Short mmCIF file of C-alpha atoms in Angstrom, two decimals:
data_model
loop_
_atom_site.label_atom_id
_atom_site.label_comp_id
_atom_site.label_asym_id
_atom_site.label_seq_id
_atom_site.Cartn_x
_atom_site.Cartn_y
_atom_site.Cartn_z
CA UNK A 1 7.13 -26.41 -1.93
CA UNK A 2 3.81 -27.23 -2.19
CA UNK A 3 1.08 -28.07 0.85
CA UNK A 4 -1.85 -30.25 0.70
CA UNK A 5 -5.86 -28.81 -0.08
CA UNK A 6 -4.02 -24.84 -1.60
CA UNK A 7 -6.45 -23.18 -2.74
CA UNK A 8 -5.26 -21.71 -6.09
CA UNK A 9 -6.79 -23.17 -9.17
CA UNK A 10 -9.69 -21.46 -9.16
CA UNK A 11 -12.07 -25.20 -9.15
CA UNK A 12 -13.33 -24.61 -5.24
CA UNK A 13 -12.70 -25.45 -1.80
CA UNK A 14 -12.03 -28.41 -0.66
CA UNK A 15 -15.26 -27.81 1.73
CA UNK A 16 -17.14 -24.64 0.56
CA UNK A 17 -18.93 -23.55 3.97
CA UNK A 18 -22.58 -23.20 2.01
CA UNK A 19 -23.93 -26.98 0.94
CA UNK A 20 -26.03 -25.17 -1.63
CA UNK A 21 -26.99 -22.56 -4.19
CA UNK A 22 -29.96 -20.17 -3.60
CA UNK A 23 -31.31 -18.13 -5.85
CA UNK A 24 -33.28 -15.56 -3.46
CA UNK A 25 -29.54 -15.57 -2.03
CA UNK A 26 -27.34 -14.80 -5.37
CA UNK A 27 -29.73 -12.63 -6.79
CA UNK A 28 -30.12 -10.22 -3.58
CA UNK A 29 -26.35 -10.02 -3.12
CA UNK A 30 -26.39 -8.88 -7.48
CA UNK A 31 -28.75 -6.27 -6.77
CA UNK A 32 -26.60 -5.12 -3.97
CA UNK A 33 -24.20 -5.63 -5.92
CA UNK A 34 -25.42 -2.95 -9.06
CA UNK A 35 -27.39 -0.93 -6.39
CA UNK A 36 -24.60 -0.26 -4.69
CA UNK A 37 -21.95 1.06 -7.69
CA UNK A 38 -24.71 2.92 -9.62
CA UNK A 39 -24.66 4.90 -6.74
CA UNK A 40 -21.42 5.92 -6.53
CA UNK A 41 -21.75 6.49 -9.91
CA UNK A 42 -24.81 8.84 -9.95
CA UNK A 43 -23.36 10.29 -6.77
CA UNK A 44 -20.99 11.66 -9.10
CA UNK A 45 -22.61 12.57 -12.20
CA UNK A 46 -25.28 14.12 -10.15
CA UNK A 47 -22.54 16.22 -8.52
CA UNK A 48 -21.70 17.30 -12.00
CA UNK A 49 -24.37 18.37 -13.37
CA UNK A 50 -26.80 18.61 -10.13
CA UNK A 51 -30.71 17.74 -9.88
CA UNK A 52 -33.09 17.26 -8.23
CA UNK A 53 -34.35 13.71 -9.79
CA UNK A 54 -30.46 12.67 -9.20
CA UNK A 55 -30.83 13.16 -5.63
CA UNK A 56 -33.92 11.50 -5.75
CA UNK A 57 -32.76 8.11 -7.74
CA UNK A 58 -29.57 8.27 -5.50
CA UNK A 59 -31.72 7.84 -2.72
CA UNK A 60 -34.30 4.97 -3.67
CA UNK A 61 -30.77 3.26 -4.70
CA UNK A 62 -29.63 2.87 -1.74
CA UNK A 63 -32.51 2.39 -0.34
CA UNK A 64 -32.36 -0.87 -2.85
CA UNK A 65 -29.39 -1.10 -1.76
CA UNK A 66 -29.50 -1.34 2.09
CA UNK A 67 -32.72 -4.02 1.26
CA UNK A 68 -31.38 -6.17 -0.81
CA UNK A 69 -28.30 -5.91 0.63
CA UNK A 70 -29.83 -7.02 4.35
CA UNK A 71 -31.57 -9.60 2.11
CA UNK A 72 -28.94 -11.10 0.91
CA UNK A 73 -27.43 -10.83 4.81
CA UNK A 74 -30.96 -12.74 6.29
CA UNK A 75 -30.95 -15.08 3.30
CA UNK A 76 -27.63 -15.88 3.94
CA UNK A 77 -27.39 -17.37 7.94
CA UNK A 78 -30.35 -18.60 7.16
CA UNK A 79 -28.98 -20.77 4.61
CA UNK A 80 -26.20 -21.42 7.09
CA UNK A 81 -28.43 -21.70 9.83
CA UNK A 82 -30.36 -24.07 8.04
CA UNK A 83 -28.24 -26.88 6.29
CA UNK A 84 -24.88 -26.26 8.66
CA UNK A 85 -25.81 -26.99 12.41
CA UNK A 86 -21.67 -26.65 13.19
CA UNK A 87 -21.92 -23.25 11.78
CA UNK A 88 -24.86 -21.82 14.20
CA UNK A 89 -22.02 -21.42 17.17
CA UNK A 90 -19.80 -19.50 14.94
CA UNK A 91 -22.88 -17.77 13.03
CA UNK A 92 -23.29 -16.71 17.13
CA UNK A 93 -20.13 -15.22 17.64
CA UNK A 94 -20.38 -12.78 15.08
CA UNK A 95 -23.77 -11.17 15.17
CA UNK A 96 -22.64 -10.93 19.25
CA UNK A 97 -18.75 -9.49 18.51
CA UNK A 98 -19.66 -7.73 14.94
CA UNK A 99 -22.85 -6.10 16.97
CA UNK A 100 -20.57 -5.38 19.86
CA UNK A 101 -18.28 -3.37 18.07
CA UNK A 102 -20.16 -1.62 15.01
CA UNK A 103 -22.81 -0.30 18.99
CA UNK A 104 -18.92 1.50 20.09
CA UNK A 105 -18.55 2.73 17.14
CA UNK A 106 -22.22 4.22 17.13
CA UNK A 107 -21.85 4.67 20.58
CA UNK A 108 -18.02 7.61 19.51
CA UNK A 109 -19.39 8.82 16.30
CA UNK A 110 -21.03 12.17 16.97
CA UNK A 111 -17.53 12.90 19.53
CA UNK A 112 -16.52 15.63 19.25
CA UNK A 113 -20.15 17.51 18.28
CA UNK A 114 -19.90 18.38 14.69
CA UNK A 115 -19.88 21.50 15.19
CA UNK A 116 -16.21 21.29 17.10
CA UNK A 117 -15.27 20.16 14.17
CA UNK A 118 -14.69 22.45 12.16
CA UNK A 119 -10.79 23.61 11.60
CA UNK A 120 -10.19 27.30 11.32
CA UNK A 121 -6.92 27.08 9.90
CA UNK A 122 -7.53 25.13 7.00
CA UNK A 123 -11.91 26.47 6.93
CA UNK A 124 -12.83 22.60 6.82
CA UNK A 125 -15.11 20.11 8.36
CA UNK A 126 -12.85 16.62 10.19
CA UNK A 127 -11.51 15.63 13.83
CA UNK A 128 -9.88 13.30 14.16
CA UNK A 129 -6.34 12.62 11.30
CA UNK A 130 -6.97 13.64 7.97
CA UNK A 131 -10.53 13.82 8.52
CA UNK A 132 -9.69 17.78 7.57
CA UNK A 133 -8.17 16.19 4.28
CA UNK A 134 -11.19 13.53 3.47
CA UNK A 135 -14.04 14.99 4.53
CA UNK A 136 -13.67 18.57 1.90
CA UNK A 137 -12.17 15.72 -0.91
CA UNK A 138 -15.92 14.58 -0.55
CA UNK A 139 -18.00 18.00 -0.68
CA UNK A 140 -15.96 19.03 -3.45
CA UNK A 141 -16.81 15.31 -4.75
CA UNK A 142 -19.97 15.57 -4.03
CA UNK A 143 -20.39 19.59 -5.29
CA UNK A 144 -19.28 18.19 -8.45
CA UNK A 145 -15.71 20.93 -8.28
CA UNK A 146 -13.31 20.64 -10.41
CA UNK A 147 -9.86 19.54 -9.64
CA UNK A 148 -6.88 20.27 -9.62
CA UNK A 149 -2.77 19.47 -8.19
CA UNK A 150 -2.26 20.18 -4.39
CA UNK A 151 -5.55 21.42 -3.86
CA UNK A 152 -6.11 20.29 -0.46
CA UNK A 153 -10.28 20.63 -1.04
CA UNK A 154 -10.08 17.61 -3.79
CA UNK A 155 -6.76 15.58 -1.98
CA UNK A 156 -5.59 13.65 -5.80
CA UNK A 157 -2.44 12.30 -3.87
CA UNK A 158 -5.04 8.95 -3.34
CA UNK A 159 -7.75 7.45 -5.81
CA UNK A 160 -11.05 8.56 -5.14
CA UNK A 161 -13.09 5.18 -4.26
CA UNK A 162 -13.01 5.28 -0.32
CA UNK A 163 -13.60 9.09 -0.21
CA UNK A 164 -16.79 8.21 -2.33
CA UNK A 165 -18.24 6.35 -0.39
CA UNK A 166 -17.76 9.28 2.73
CA UNK A 167 -19.09 11.44 0.02
CA UNK A 168 -21.66 8.69 0.01
CA UNK A 169 -22.56 9.16 3.42
CA UNK A 170 -22.28 13.30 3.56
CA UNK A 171 -24.98 12.99 0.42
CA UNK A 172 -27.32 9.94 2.98
CA UNK A 173 -27.12 11.75 6.39
CA UNK A 174 -25.56 15.18 6.20
CA UNK A 175 -22.64 17.46 6.74
CA UNK A 176 -21.63 15.51 10.54
CA UNK A 177 -19.36 13.22 12.22
CA UNK A 178 -22.27 10.76 11.42
CA UNK A 179 -22.82 11.19 8.06
CA UNK A 180 -19.07 10.89 7.62
CA UNK A 181 -18.41 8.64 9.20
CA UNK A 182 -21.29 5.31 8.83
CA UNK A 183 -18.98 3.96 5.56
CA UNK A 184 -15.68 4.00 6.89
CA UNK A 185 -17.68 2.37 10.46
CA UNK A 186 -19.52 -0.04 8.86
CA UNK A 187 -16.91 -1.28 6.57
CA UNK A 188 -14.59 -1.69 9.52
CA UNK A 189 -16.71 -3.55 11.02
CA UNK A 190 -18.08 -6.31 8.63
CA UNK A 191 -14.39 -6.40 8.73
CA UNK A 192 -14.64 -9.08 11.84
CA UNK A 193 -16.49 -11.61 10.30
CA UNK A 194 -14.31 -11.13 7.09
CA UNK A 195 -11.01 -12.03 8.56
CA UNK A 196 -13.14 -15.26 10.34
CA UNK A 197 -14.07 -16.63 6.89
CA UNK A 198 -10.83 -15.95 5.37
CA UNK A 199 -8.46 -17.71 8.83
CA UNK A 200 -11.53 -20.50 8.10
CA UNK A 201 -10.96 -21.87 4.69
CA UNK A 202 -7.46 -21.25 4.77
CA UNK A 203 -6.99 -23.70 8.02
CA UNK A 204 -10.81 -24.78 8.68
CA UNK A 205 -9.94 -24.72 12.02
CA UNK A 206 -12.88 -23.02 14.74
CA UNK A 207 -10.91 -21.79 17.41
CA UNK A 208 -8.51 -20.26 15.24
CA UNK A 209 -10.88 -18.17 13.03
CA UNK A 210 -12.83 -17.35 17.15
CA UNK A 211 -9.09 -16.22 17.65
CA UNK A 212 -8.28 -14.02 15.12
CA UNK A 213 -11.53 -12.69 15.28
CA UNK A 214 -11.20 -11.30 18.93
CA UNK A 215 -8.01 -10.02 18.20
CA UNK A 216 -8.75 -8.03 15.08
CA UNK A 217 -12.10 -6.85 17.43
CA UNK A 218 -9.59 -5.25 19.96
CA UNK A 219 -6.77 -3.75 18.07
CA UNK A 220 -6.43 -0.04 19.03
CA UNK A 221 -5.55 1.08 15.59
CA UNK A 222 -8.04 -0.60 13.55
CA UNK A 223 -10.93 0.44 15.72
CA UNK A 224 -10.11 4.40 15.52
CA UNK A 225 -9.48 4.28 11.48
CA UNK A 226 -13.07 2.28 11.57
CA UNK A 227 -14.55 5.37 13.30
CA UNK A 228 -13.24 8.31 11.18
CA UNK A 229 -13.86 9.48 7.82
CA UNK A 230 -10.14 7.62 7.08
CA UNK A 231 -9.51 5.74 4.15
CA UNK A 232 -7.16 2.79 4.73
CA UNK A 233 -9.91 1.02 6.45
CA UNK A 234 -11.86 0.77 3.01
CA UNK A 235 -9.01 0.44 1.08
CA UNK A 236 -8.29 -3.44 3.91
CA UNK A 237 -11.68 -3.49 4.17
CA UNK A 238 -12.29 -4.59 -0.07
CA UNK A 239 -8.30 -6.68 -0.49
CA UNK A 240 -9.64 -8.70 2.87
CA UNK A 241 -13.11 -9.29 0.13
CA UNK A 242 -11.08 -10.28 -2.40
CA UNK A 243 -8.87 -12.30 -1.09
CA UNK A 244 -12.28 -14.42 0.91
CA UNK A 245 -13.18 -14.76 -2.71
CA UNK A 246 -10.07 -16.33 -4.42
CA UNK A 247 -9.82 -18.63 -0.85
CA UNK A 248 -12.73 -19.26 -1.39
CA UNK A 249 -12.43 -20.77 -4.83
CA UNK A 250 -15.73 -20.44 -6.72
CA UNK A 251 -17.42 -17.98 -9.10
CA UNK A 252 -20.06 -16.35 -9.93
CA UNK A 253 -22.26 -16.67 -13.37
CA UNK A 254 -19.06 -16.52 -16.23
CA UNK A 255 -15.87 -15.21 -13.76
CA UNK A 256 -14.24 -17.33 -12.26
CA UNK A 257 -13.07 -16.88 -8.00
CA UNK A 258 -9.21 -15.35 -9.65
CA UNK A 259 -11.33 -12.89 -12.12
CA UNK A 260 -13.68 -11.95 -9.31
CA UNK A 261 -10.56 -11.48 -6.41
CA UNK A 262 -8.97 -9.17 -9.72
CA UNK A 263 -11.96 -7.19 -9.33
CA UNK A 264 -12.34 -6.46 -5.84
CA UNK A 265 -8.74 -6.03 -5.37
CA UNK A 266 -8.96 -3.28 -7.96
CA UNK A 267 -11.87 -1.55 -5.74
CA UNK A 268 -9.21 -1.45 -2.41
CA UNK A 269 -6.60 0.50 -5.50
CA UNK A 270 -9.65 3.00 -6.52
CA UNK A 271 -9.11 3.06 -2.60
CA UNK A 272 -6.04 3.77 -1.63
CA UNK A 273 -2.95 3.62 -4.21
CA UNK A 274 -0.36 0.86 -1.09
CA UNK A 275 -3.84 -2.07 -2.19
CA UNK A 276 -0.84 -3.22 -4.54
CA UNK A 277 1.06 -4.41 -1.42
CA UNK A 278 -2.06 -6.03 -0.78
CA UNK A 279 -2.61 -6.82 -4.00
CA UNK A 280 0.93 -8.47 -4.26
CA UNK A 281 0.60 -10.43 -0.94
CA UNK A 282 -2.16 -13.14 -2.96
CA UNK A 283 -0.27 -12.98 -5.75
CA UNK A 284 2.89 -14.12 -3.77
CA UNK A 285 0.88 -16.39 -1.80
CA UNK A 286 -1.00 -17.84 -5.16
CA UNK A 287 2.11 -18.82 -6.94
CA UNK A 288 3.83 -20.24 -3.57
CA UNK A 289 0.95 -23.08 -3.73
CA UNK A 290 0.13 -22.73 -7.17
CA UNK A 291 0.81 -26.28 -8.89
CA UNK A 292 0.91 -26.29 -12.34
CA UNK A 293 3.88 -25.41 -14.95
CA UNK A 294 5.00 -21.46 -16.01
CA UNK A 295 2.14 -20.98 -18.59
CA UNK A 296 -0.88 -22.27 -16.51
CA UNK A 297 0.99 -19.94 -14.04
CA UNK A 298 1.46 -16.81 -15.72
CA UNK A 299 -2.17 -18.09 -17.57
CA UNK A 300 -4.08 -17.07 -13.37
CA UNK A 301 -1.80 -14.65 -11.94
CA UNK A 302 -2.83 -12.63 -15.53
CA UNK A 303 -7.08 -13.55 -14.80
CA UNK A 304 -6.04 -11.99 -11.60
CA UNK A 305 -4.51 -8.34 -12.94
CA UNK A 306 -5.10 -7.30 -15.05
CA UNK A 307 -9.27 -7.93 -14.11
CA UNK A 308 -7.90 -5.70 -10.93
CA UNK A 309 -5.57 -3.43 -13.93
CA UNK A 310 -9.05 -2.26 -15.20
CA UNK A 311 -11.13 -1.69 -12.04
CA UNK A 312 -8.71 0.60 -11.35
CA UNK A 313 -8.28 1.96 -14.53
CA UNK A 314 -11.21 2.89 -15.82
CA UNK A 315 -12.48 3.92 -12.55
CA UNK A 316 -9.51 6.57 -12.00
CA UNK A 317 -10.25 7.46 -15.52
CA UNK A 318 -14.20 7.91 -14.70
CA UNK A 319 -13.28 10.06 -11.77
CA UNK A 320 -10.29 12.22 -13.98
CA UNK A 321 -12.32 12.66 -17.14
CA UNK A 322 -15.40 14.27 -14.45
CA UNK A 323 -13.53 16.05 -12.03
CA UNK A 324 -9.51 16.70 -14.04
CA UNK A 325 -9.87 18.43 -16.72
CA UNK A 326 -7.47 19.87 -17.49
CA UNK A 327 -4.97 19.77 -15.71
CA UNK A 328 -4.66 15.54 -15.47
CA UNK A 329 -6.36 14.74 -18.51
CA UNK A 330 -5.34 10.43 -18.75
CA UNK A 331 -5.79 8.12 -14.99
CA UNK A 332 -1.44 7.35 -16.05
CA UNK A 333 -1.08 11.86 -15.79
CA UNK A 334 -3.20 10.88 -12.33
CA UNK A 335 -0.87 7.47 -11.25
CA UNK A 336 2.19 9.33 -12.18
CA UNK A 337 1.22 12.72 -9.99
CA UNK A 338 0.25 10.46 -7.09
CA UNK A 339 3.63 8.82 -8.08
CA UNK A 340 5.65 12.18 -7.69
CA UNK A 341 4.14 13.44 -4.56
CA UNK A 342 4.37 10.64 -2.59
CA UNK A 343 7.57 11.24 -4.28
CA UNK A 344 7.72 13.60 -2.47
CA UNK A 345 6.91 13.40 1.50
CA UNK A 346 10.61 13.52 3.31
CA UNK A 347 12.21 13.61 6.28
CA UNK A 348 12.07 12.06 9.94
CA UNK A 349 7.67 12.12 9.89
CA UNK A 350 5.80 12.01 13.42
CA UNK A 351 8.58 12.39 16.38
CA UNK A 352 8.21 10.15 20.03
CA UNK A 353 7.17 12.67 22.67
CA UNK A 354 9.04 10.38 25.25
CA UNK A 355 11.54 8.98 23.16
CA UNK A 356 12.42 12.34 21.76
CA UNK A 357 13.07 10.54 18.02
CA UNK A 358 10.94 10.00 14.92
CA UNK A 359 8.76 7.46 14.97
CA UNK A 360 10.64 4.50 11.95
CA UNK A 361 8.98 1.14 11.37
CA UNK A 362 11.09 -0.05 13.52
CA UNK A 363 9.08 1.85 16.12
CA UNK A 364 6.23 0.26 14.65
CA UNK A 365 6.90 -3.88 16.35
CA UNK A 366 8.30 -2.83 19.43
CA UNK A 367 7.73 0.77 21.05
CA UNK A 368 5.98 4.29 19.75
CA UNK A 369 3.87 6.55 22.48
CA UNK A 370 0.19 6.40 21.25
CA UNK A 371 0.28 9.02 18.90
CA UNK A 372 -2.81 12.01 20.04
CA UNK A 373 -5.18 12.06 16.95
CA UNK A 374 -7.43 13.61 19.15
CA UNK A 375 -7.31 13.94 22.64
CA UNK A 376 -9.59 16.75 25.11
CA UNK A 377 -9.16 17.42 28.83
CA UNK A 378 -11.80 17.99 31.79
CA UNK A 379 -10.83 19.21 34.60
CA UNK A 380 -13.12 18.64 37.54
CA UNK A 381 -12.89 21.05 40.65
CA UNK A 382 -13.76 19.96 43.97
CA UNK A 383 -12.77 21.29 47.88
CA UNK A 384 -9.99 18.60 47.77
CA UNK A 385 -8.98 18.60 44.61
CA UNK A 386 -8.45 19.32 41.18
CA UNK A 387 -9.17 15.80 38.65
CA UNK A 388 -8.09 16.04 36.30
CA UNK A 389 -9.01 13.14 32.72
CA UNK A 390 -9.50 12.41 29.36
CA UNK A 391 -12.60 13.65 28.09
CA UNK A 392 -12.78 12.78 24.14
CA UNK A 393 -9.51 10.30 23.12
CA UNK A 394 -8.44 8.97 20.03
CA UNK A 395 -4.95 7.54 19.67
CA UNK A 396 -3.36 6.19 16.94
CA UNK A 397 -1.51 3.32 18.32
CA UNK A 398 -1.41 -0.54 17.60
CA UNK A 399 -2.81 -3.38 19.86
CA UNK A 400 0.58 -3.70 20.88
CA UNK A 401 0.49 -6.95 22.64
CA UNK A 402 -0.54 -8.35 19.51
CA UNK A 403 2.19 -6.63 17.94
CA UNK A 404 5.07 -8.09 19.76
CA UNK A 405 3.98 -11.45 19.06
CA UNK A 406 4.89 -10.92 16.05
CA UNK A 407 8.71 -12.02 16.99
CA UNK A 408 7.36 -15.32 18.28
CA UNK A 409 4.93 -16.37 15.25
CA UNK A 410 7.09 -15.04 12.16
CA UNK A 411 10.59 -17.81 12.91
CA UNK A 412 7.98 -20.72 13.75
CA UNK A 413 5.73 -20.02 10.58
CA UNK A 414 8.83 -19.50 8.89
CA UNK A 415 10.30 -23.02 10.42
CA UNK A 416 6.91 -24.54 9.83
CA UNK A 417 6.53 -23.92 6.69
CA UNK A 418 9.70 -25.69 4.84
CA UNK A 419 10.03 -28.57 7.14
CA UNK A 420 5.89 -29.13 6.14
CA UNK A 421 7.08 -28.57 2.51
CA UNK A 422 9.90 -30.92 3.33
CA UNK A 423 7.24 -33.71 4.49
CA UNK A 424 4.88 -32.30 3.03
CA UNK A 425 3.16 -37.00 3.89
CA UNK A 426 4.38 -37.09 6.85
CA UNK A 427 1.53 -37.54 9.84
CA UNK A 428 3.40 -34.51 11.82
CA UNK A 429 2.48 -32.07 8.32
CA UNK A 430 -1.21 -33.58 8.13
CA UNK A 431 -2.07 -31.76 12.06
CA UNK A 432 -0.67 -28.61 10.71
CA UNK A 433 -3.13 -27.97 8.23
CA UNK A 434 -4.19 -25.05 9.79
CA UNK A 435 -0.31 -23.68 8.62
CA UNK A 436 -1.94 -22.09 6.04
CA UNK A 437 -3.17 -20.11 7.29
CA UNK A 438 0.27 -19.10 9.28
CA UNK A 439 1.60 -18.60 5.52
CA UNK A 440 -0.61 -16.86 4.19
CA UNK A 441 -0.58 -14.21 7.84
CA UNK A 442 3.52 -14.20 7.21
CA UNK A 443 2.96 -13.23 3.30
CA UNK A 444 0.34 -10.77 4.00
CA UNK A 445 2.33 -9.24 7.15
CA UNK A 446 5.53 -8.92 4.88
CA UNK A 447 4.08 -6.86 1.66
CA UNK A 448 2.52 -5.09 4.41
CA UNK A 449 5.38 -3.83 6.07
CA UNK A 450 9.10 -4.08 5.00
CA UNK A 451 7.69 -2.00 1.63
CA UNK A 452 7.50 1.00 4.24
CA UNK A 453 11.14 -0.65 5.72
CA UNK A 454 12.42 0.05 2.01
CA UNK A 455 10.94 3.23 1.82
CA UNK A 456 12.44 4.49 4.72
CA UNK A 457 15.45 3.32 4.63
CA UNK A 458 15.33 5.77 1.24
CA UNK A 459 14.75 8.31 3.29
CA UNK A 460 10.68 8.44 2.94
CA UNK A 461 8.16 9.07 6.00
CA UNK A 462 6.08 6.77 6.67
CA UNK A 463 4.25 6.77 9.87
CA UNK A 464 2.50 4.63 12.39
CA UNK A 465 -1.05 3.94 11.12
CA UNK A 466 0.99 3.11 7.42
CA UNK A 467 1.00 -0.67 9.02
CA UNK A 468 -2.68 -0.54 9.78
CA UNK A 469 -3.77 -3.01 6.67
CA UNK A 470 -1.45 -5.90 8.32
CA UNK A 471 -3.19 -5.68 11.00
CA UNK A 472 -5.32 -8.48 10.27
CA UNK A 473 -2.31 -10.19 9.16
CA UNK A 474 -1.15 -10.45 12.64
CA UNK A 475 -3.81 -10.82 14.38
CA UNK A 476 -4.45 -13.94 12.18
CA UNK A 477 -0.24 -14.55 12.56
CA UNK A 478 -1.19 -14.71 16.33
CA UNK A 479 -4.10 -16.38 16.44
CA UNK A 480 -1.95 -19.15 14.88
CA UNK A 481 0.13 -19.14 17.45
CA UNK A 482 -1.58 -19.13 20.66
CA UNK A 483 -4.11 -22.02 19.80
CA UNK A 484 -0.83 -24.90 18.63
CA UNK A 485 -1.84 -27.12 21.16
CA UNK A 486 0.71 -27.59 23.53
CA UNK A 487 -0.10 -23.30 24.27
CA UNK A 488 -1.99 -23.07 27.04
CA UNK A 489 -6.21 -22.82 26.94
CA UNK A 490 -5.21 -20.49 30.07
CA UNK A 491 -2.97 -18.67 29.06
CA UNK A 492 -4.68 -17.70 25.75
CA UNK A 493 -7.54 -16.86 27.64
CA UNK A 494 -5.57 -14.76 30.29
CA UNK A 495 -4.05 -13.47 27.27
CA UNK A 496 -7.07 -11.95 24.95
CA UNK A 497 -7.59 -10.44 28.06
CA UNK A 498 -4.48 -8.16 28.05
CA UNK A 499 -5.80 -7.39 24.74
CA UNK A 500 -8.92 -6.76 25.17
CA UNK A 501 -7.44 -4.18 28.41
CA UNK A 502 -5.80 -2.73 26.04
CA UNK A 503 -8.18 -2.00 23.91
CA UNK A 504 -10.55 -1.23 27.05
CA UNK A 505 -7.81 1.23 27.82
CA UNK A 506 -7.22 3.31 24.59
CA UNK A 507 -11.30 3.65 24.52
CA UNK A 508 -11.97 6.85 23.07
CA UNK A 509 -14.05 8.00 25.17
CA UNK A 510 -15.44 5.83 28.71
CA UNK A 511 -17.95 8.66 30.21
CA UNK A 512 -19.52 5.37 31.08
CA UNK A 513 -17.46 5.36 34.44
CA UNK A 514 -16.15 7.35 37.63
CA UNK A 515 -14.31 10.83 37.68
CA UNK A 516 -11.84 9.32 39.98
CA UNK A 517 -11.70 5.85 37.72
CA UNK A 518 -10.82 8.15 34.92
CA UNK A 519 -8.50 10.02 35.86
CA UNK A 520 -6.18 7.42 37.00
#
């Protein structure tokens, strides 16, 4: 099937977000990327051979990164503000939403206090879910510790990049909640404008982009994982950045959008190996709407796949050369270990306390009792009665108000896609230009969900948070459904309020409410 306006050839999108290219923005962005890359590399090198000059250089590089990235952001936004009056409202919207979510993260980032975030059993820092694995792994990176398979302090079952970002936060801000959570928090917050831009480039509909970004902002699972030292959000962020570059259709220097998207997707793979499913989603979408012969199609796929493979292989090999000698001397052996370790995780996984049955991928789309990552209770005694409420509550659960919509938008997208493919030049098909957003959401969701159904049937452990990389796809697909012309605007508003209510109910800390309200 073919669709008008599909971006796949690397020749540029029909209507770029900015009309001109400004040297200051490009140079600041290049400096930010270069300083971040050099800083992460120097963290590893300094850990292998610590020195005071090395530590000072790391601090300097990250100061440069912060200043240059801030400059690029300000210049880029100012450029859009001056040159595209139609984007001023979206800029204000994204600023308000992203800043609000970031401040909510800052509000909870030190909960519980660092002194209470030490697991005496594992003798490791970390509170929320798998922080007790990833914080020690980040400390091992900073200490230059030589690693071997099955050593918890190294966490070799996953690639290292997301843990390296956690390590950078610890290096800059200390071994505190704030230090190990700040970089995942930043990347999670930035995922909101990323999804907005992806949605707009696909559909050219602002309303659809507004809805998608709000739904992602209101998702409990994405918010909780963004506010913790966990690795799924950085993986999703890099994949979304790769999607954005692909859809934008413009290159940089001598690299077109296909090569650049592959390079960035390689970073997603270095964060967590399950990024391969997101990589497959992009290749599937590219294939579905590619215009050209078989040779041109194969060449375009290679332009995405080869750079991604090079980044992943070189990045993993650098880590192995520094940290896993002689246990895993090559990236290939490390990859074998990751696959072997993953294959060994068999069994029912987590059990639903209410349903008294294992939580399976089928429950991810229907219902499961929210997983208590970290929950503390407070008892307030008085002469009349005792009040018990949740003090701090980090729950692992998606916003089911959004998830349940999958049973509506998936059939609609499939039907519309088939109908639009057969009558691509009909007036109704032209009015459905934002169908591209629905199709992209469909492909993204299916690759983020169906592989785990297969793994579950095979007997592999499947945890509910595995769906996190598909959460932006759920937001995009739901936004597609709720912004149809026949869907009432009032009903759409009520639906957004319901999503916010779910988000508020499972917000980690509601100390701003009276005790009697928190006890309800």
